[in-house]
PDB file of C-alpha atoms in Angstrom:
ATOM      1  CA  MET A   1      43.750 164.234  13.630  1.00 69.00           C
ATOM      2  CA  TRP A   2      42.730 163.352  10.064  1.00 83.00           C
ATOM      3  CA  ALA A   3      41.148 160.019  11.067  1.00 83.00           C
ATOM      4  CA  THR A   4      38.362 161.695  13.041  1.00 86.00           C
ATOM      5  CA  GLU A   5      37.050 163.356   9.866  1.00 89.00           C
ATOM      6  CA  ILE A   6      36.684 160.164   7.809  1.00 91.00           C
ATOM      7  CA  ASP A   7      33.059 159.521   8.815  1.00 91.00           C
ATOM      8  CA  THR A   8      32.013 163.057   7.978  1.00 92.00           C
ATOM      9  CA  THR A   9      33.690 162.824   4.583  1.00 93.00           C
ATOM     10  CA  VAL A  10      32.199 159.451   3.647  1.00 94.00           C
ATOM     11  CA  LEU A  11      28.677 160.387   4.760  1.00 94.00           C
ATOM     12  CA  SER A  12      28.941 163.689   2.905  1.00 95.00           C
ATOM     13  CA  ARG A  13      29.944 161.871  -0.302  1.00 95.00           C
ATOM     14  CA  LEU A  14      27.084 159.379   0.139  1.00 94.00           C
ATOM     15  CA  ARG A  15      24.626 162.197   0.749  1.00 93.00           C
ATOM     16  CA  SER A  16      25.645 164.309  -2.214  1.00 94.00           C
ATOM     17  CA  ARG A  17      25.767 161.437  -4.673  1.00 94.00           C
ATOM     18  CA  GLY A  18      22.665 159.760  -3.247  1.00 93.00           C
ATOM     19  CA  TYR A  19      20.550 162.890  -3.406  1.00 92.00           C
ATOM     20  CA  ALA A  20      21.657 163.537  -6.962  1.00 93.00           C
ATOM     21  CA  ASP A  21      20.908 159.980  -8.118  1.00 95.00           C
ATOM     22  CA  LEU A  22      17.944 158.955  -5.967  1.00 95.00           C
ATOM     23  CA  LYS A  23      15.953 162.147  -5.300  1.00 93.00           C
ATOM     24  CA  LYS A  24      13.970 161.772  -8.537  1.00 93.00           C
ATOM     25  CA  ASN A  25      12.566 158.342  -7.593  1.00 95.00           C
ATOM     26  CA  TYR A  26      12.557 158.883  -3.816  1.00 95.00           C
ATOM     27  CA  PRO A  27      11.896 162.590  -3.109  1.00 94.00           C
ATOM     28  CA  ASN A  28      11.827 162.104   0.685  1.00 92.00           C
ATOM     29  CA  ILE A  29      15.059 160.084   0.933  1.00 94.00           C
ATOM     30  CA  ASN A  30      16.968 160.805   4.127  1.00 93.00           C
ATOM     31  CA  PHE A  31      20.698 160.233   4.749  1.00 94.00           C
ATOM     32  CA  THR A  32      21.633 160.359   8.437  1.00 93.00           C
ATOM     33  CA  ASP A  33      24.080 159.243  11.087  1.00 93.00           C
ATOM     34  CA  ASP A  34      21.762 160.323  13.922  1.00 89.00           C
ATOM     35  CA  ASP A  35      20.406 157.343  15.856  1.00 82.00           C
ATOM     36  CA  ARG A  36      17.410 159.319  17.129  1.00 79.00           C
ATOM     37  CA  ALA A  37      14.278 158.993  15.052  1.00 71.00           C
ATOM     38  CA  PRO A  38      12.961 162.361  13.916  1.00 71.00           C
ATOM     39  CA  ILE A  39       9.473 163.440  14.959  1.00 72.00           C
ATOM     40  CA  ASP A  40       8.441 163.235  11.322  1.00 78.00           C
ATOM     41  CA  PRO A  41      10.402 160.278   9.858  1.00 77.00           C
ATOM     42  CA  LYS A  42      11.272 160.283   6.160  1.00 84.00           C
ATOM     43  CA  PHE A  43      11.460 157.159   4.049  1.00 91.00           C
ATOM     44  CA  PRO A  44      13.508 155.656   2.652  1.00 95.00           C
ATOM     45  CA  THR A  45      16.198 156.344   5.226  1.00 94.00           C
ATOM     46  CA  VAL A  46      19.890 155.576   4.804  1.00 95.00           C
ATOM     47  CA  PHE A  47      21.438 155.239   8.275  1.00 95.00           C
ATOM     48  CA  TYR A  48      25.249 155.459   8.445  1.00 96.00           C
ATOM     49  CA  ILE A  49      26.947 153.867  11.478  1.00 96.00           C
ATOM     50  CA  ASN A  50      30.670 153.998  12.205  1.00 93.00           C
ATOM     51  CA  ILE A  51      31.950 150.635  13.396  1.00 92.00           C
ATOM     52  CA  SER A  52      35.108 150.422  15.452  1.00 85.00           C
ATOM     53  CA  SER A  53      38.065 151.150  13.196  1.00 88.00           C
ATOM     54  CA  ALA A  54      41.685 150.101  13.743  1.00 88.00           C
ATOM     55  CA  GLU A  55      45.030 151.745  13.108  1.00 88.00           C
ATOM     56  CA  ARG A  56      47.201 150.289  10.348  1.00 89.00           C
ATOM     57  CA  GLY A  57      50.818 150.931   9.393  1.00 82.00           C
ATOM     58  CA  GLN A  58      51.965 152.245  12.756  1.00 80.00           C
ATOM     59  CA  THR A  59      55.351 153.938  12.778  1.00 78.00           C
ATOM     60  CA  LEU A  60      58.153 152.527  14.947  1.00 79.00           C
ATOM     61  CA  ASP A  61      57.965 155.452  17.348  1.00 85.00           C
ATOM     62  CA  GLY A  62      54.140 155.278  17.402  1.00 80.00           C
ATOM     63  CA  LYS A  63      53.742 159.050  17.222  1.00 82.00           C
ATOM     64  CA  SER A  64      51.699 159.269  14.048  1.00 83.00           C
ATOM     65  CA  MET A  65      48.930 157.369  12.328  1.00 86.00           C
ATOM     66  CA  ASN A  66      49.707 156.301   8.776  1.00 89.00           C
ATOM     67  CA  ALA A  67      46.491 154.475   7.965  1.00 93.00           C
ATOM     68  CA  LEU A  68      43.150 153.356   9.330  1.00 93.00           C
ATOM     69  CA  LEU A  69      41.053 150.273   8.614  1.00 95.00           C
ATOM     70  CA  HIS A  70      37.734 152.102   8.425  1.00 95.00           C
ATOM     71  CA  SER A  71      34.552 150.065   8.907  1.00 96.00           C
ATOM     72  CA  VAL A  72      30.946 151.184   8.536  1.00 96.00           C
ATOM     73  CA  GLN A  73      27.489 149.684   8.640  1.00 97.00           C
ATOM     74  CA  ILE A  74      24.777 151.119   6.441  1.00 97.00           C
ATOM     75  CA  GLU A  75      21.102 150.395   6.973  1.00 96.00           C
ATOM     76  CA  VAL A  76      18.379 151.280   4.497  1.00 96.00           C
ATOM     77  CA  SER A  77      14.803 151.262   5.788  1.00 94.00           C
ATOM     78  CA  ASP A  78      11.433 151.947   4.226  1.00 94.00           C
ATOM     79  CA  ASN A  79       7.808 151.635   5.314  1.00 91.00           C
ATOM     80  CA  SER A  80       6.317 150.789   1.907  1.00 87.00           C
ATOM     81  CA  GLN A  81       4.308 147.671   1.076  1.00 86.00           C
ATOM     82  CA  THR A  82       7.225 145.829  -0.597  1.00 87.00           C
ATOM     83  CA  ASN A  83      10.964 145.521  -0.137  1.00 90.00           C
ATOM     84  CA  SER A  84      11.736 146.790  -3.654  1.00 92.00           C
ATOM     85  CA  THR A  85      12.620 150.329  -2.532  1.00 94.00           C
ATOM     86  CA  VAL A  86      15.049 149.070   0.082  1.00 95.00           C
ATOM     87  CA  LYS A  87      16.717 146.756  -2.447  1.00 95.00           C
ATOM     88  CA  ALA A  88      17.039 149.503  -5.065  1.00 96.00           C
ATOM     89  CA  VAL A  89      18.472 152.080  -2.659  1.00 97.00           C
ATOM     90  CA  MET A  90      20.910 149.575  -1.100  1.00 97.00           C
ATOM     91  CA  SER A  91      22.088 148.556  -4.553  1.00 97.00           C
ATOM     92  CA  ASN A  92      23.000 152.191  -5.218  1.00 97.00           C
ATOM     93  CA  ILE A  93      24.675 152.529  -1.818  1.00 97.00           C
ATOM     94  CA  CYS A  94      26.842 149.480  -2.556  1.00 97.00           C
ATOM     95  CA  ASP A  95      27.875 151.047  -5.869  1.00 97.00           C
ATOM     96  CA  TYR A  96      28.784 154.329  -4.158  1.00 97.00           C
ATOM     97  CA  MET A  97      30.844 152.555  -1.493  1.00 97.00           C
ATOM     98  CA  LYS A  98      32.663 150.488  -4.124  1.00 97.00           C
ATOM     99  CA  ASP A  99      33.403 153.697  -6.046  1.00 96.00           C
ATOM    100  CA  MET A 100      35.071 155.025  -2.875  1.00 96.00           C
ATOM    101  CA  GLY A 101      37.246 151.903  -2.669  1.00 96.00           C
ATOM    102  CA  TYR A 102      35.391 150.038   0.083  1.00 97.00           C
ATOM    103  CA  GLU A 103      34.975 146.285   0.117  1.00 97.00           C
ATOM    104  CA  ILE A 104      31.666 144.727   1.092  1.00 97.00           C
ATOM    105  CA  VAL A 105      32.310 142.741   4.259  1.00 95.00           C
ATOM    106  CA  ASN A 106      28.722 141.578   4.771  1.00 93.00           C
ATOM    107  CA  MET A 107      26.518 141.516   1.714  1.00 92.00           C
ATOM    108  CA  PRO A 108      23.190 143.282   2.234  1.00 91.00           C
ATOM    109  CA  PHE A 109      20.686 141.220   4.202  1.00 88.00           C
ATOM    110  CA  PHE A 110      17.169 141.863   5.441  1.00 88.00           C
ATOM    111  CA  GLN A 111      16.157 142.555   9.047  1.00 84.00           C
ATOM    112  CA  ASN A 112      12.464 143.352   8.707  1.00 79.00           C
ATOM    113  CA  THR A 113       9.805 144.198  11.267  1.00 79.00           C
ATOM    114  CA  ASP A 114       6.032 144.200  10.863  1.00 80.00           C
ATOM    115  CA  THR A 115       5.989 147.795   9.639  1.00 83.00           C
ATOM    116  CA  VAL A 116       9.438 148.503   8.171  1.00 89.00           C
ATOM    117  CA  PHE A 117      11.611 146.815   5.570  1.00 92.00           C
ATOM    118  CA  ARG A 118      15.283 147.131   6.506  1.00 94.00           C
ATOM    119  CA  MET A 119      18.434 146.025   4.726  1.00 95.00           C
ATOM    120  CA  VAL A 120      21.882 146.052   6.360  1.00 96.00           C
ATOM    121  CA  ALA A 121      25.393 145.881   4.854  1.00 97.00           C
ATOM    122  CA  ARG A 122      28.918 146.399   6.191  1.00 97.00           C
ATOM    123  CA  PHE A 123      31.892 147.893   4.384  1.00 97.00           C
ATOM    124  CA  ARG A 124      35.576 148.496   5.114  1.00 96.00           C
ATOM    125  CA  ARG A 125      38.591 150.126   3.545  1.00 96.00           C
ATOM    126  CA  THR A 126      42.146 150.888   4.541  1.00 95.00           C
ATOM    127  CA  ILE A 127      42.589 154.649   4.271  1.00 94.00           C
ATOM    128  CA  GLY A 128      46.037 156.229   4.316  1.00 92.00           C
ATOM    129  CA  ALA A 129      46.745 159.607   5.889  1.00 87.00           C
ATOM    130  CA  ASN A 130      47.101 161.203   2.448  1.00 88.00           C
ATOM    131  CA  ASP A 131      44.322 159.296   0.635  1.00 89.00           C
ATOM    132  CA  VAL A 132      41.483 161.107  -1.044  1.00 85.00           C
ATOM    133  CA  ILE A 133      38.093 159.475  -0.662  1.00 83.00           C
TER     134      ILE A 133
END
């Protein structure tokens, strides 16, 4: 089913555009959807999380899916001395998501720990079966 490939497509677009735009300033930037921390973590990290999505535009017979309200959470984390890297990377991520037609549901906000700066935002978009992201 086409809906199961949405996450792969969106993360792939984020990765390719993010690497192209951000690699110069952040050579170790890492885009991932894996919730396991690597043995050798890279910072900044862009963590992509699929949030429960819902079917939209159901047909009367219910045999096909016409559209999906796709929701994601993206977290940017960094272990530097200031939050400026996290802010800059998240700003770019918001631009990329807007370019793909997503709305920002929760504006980026900080959830810091003693050792890591972390910014979180949520996005959603209705995607039709024949849409191109």
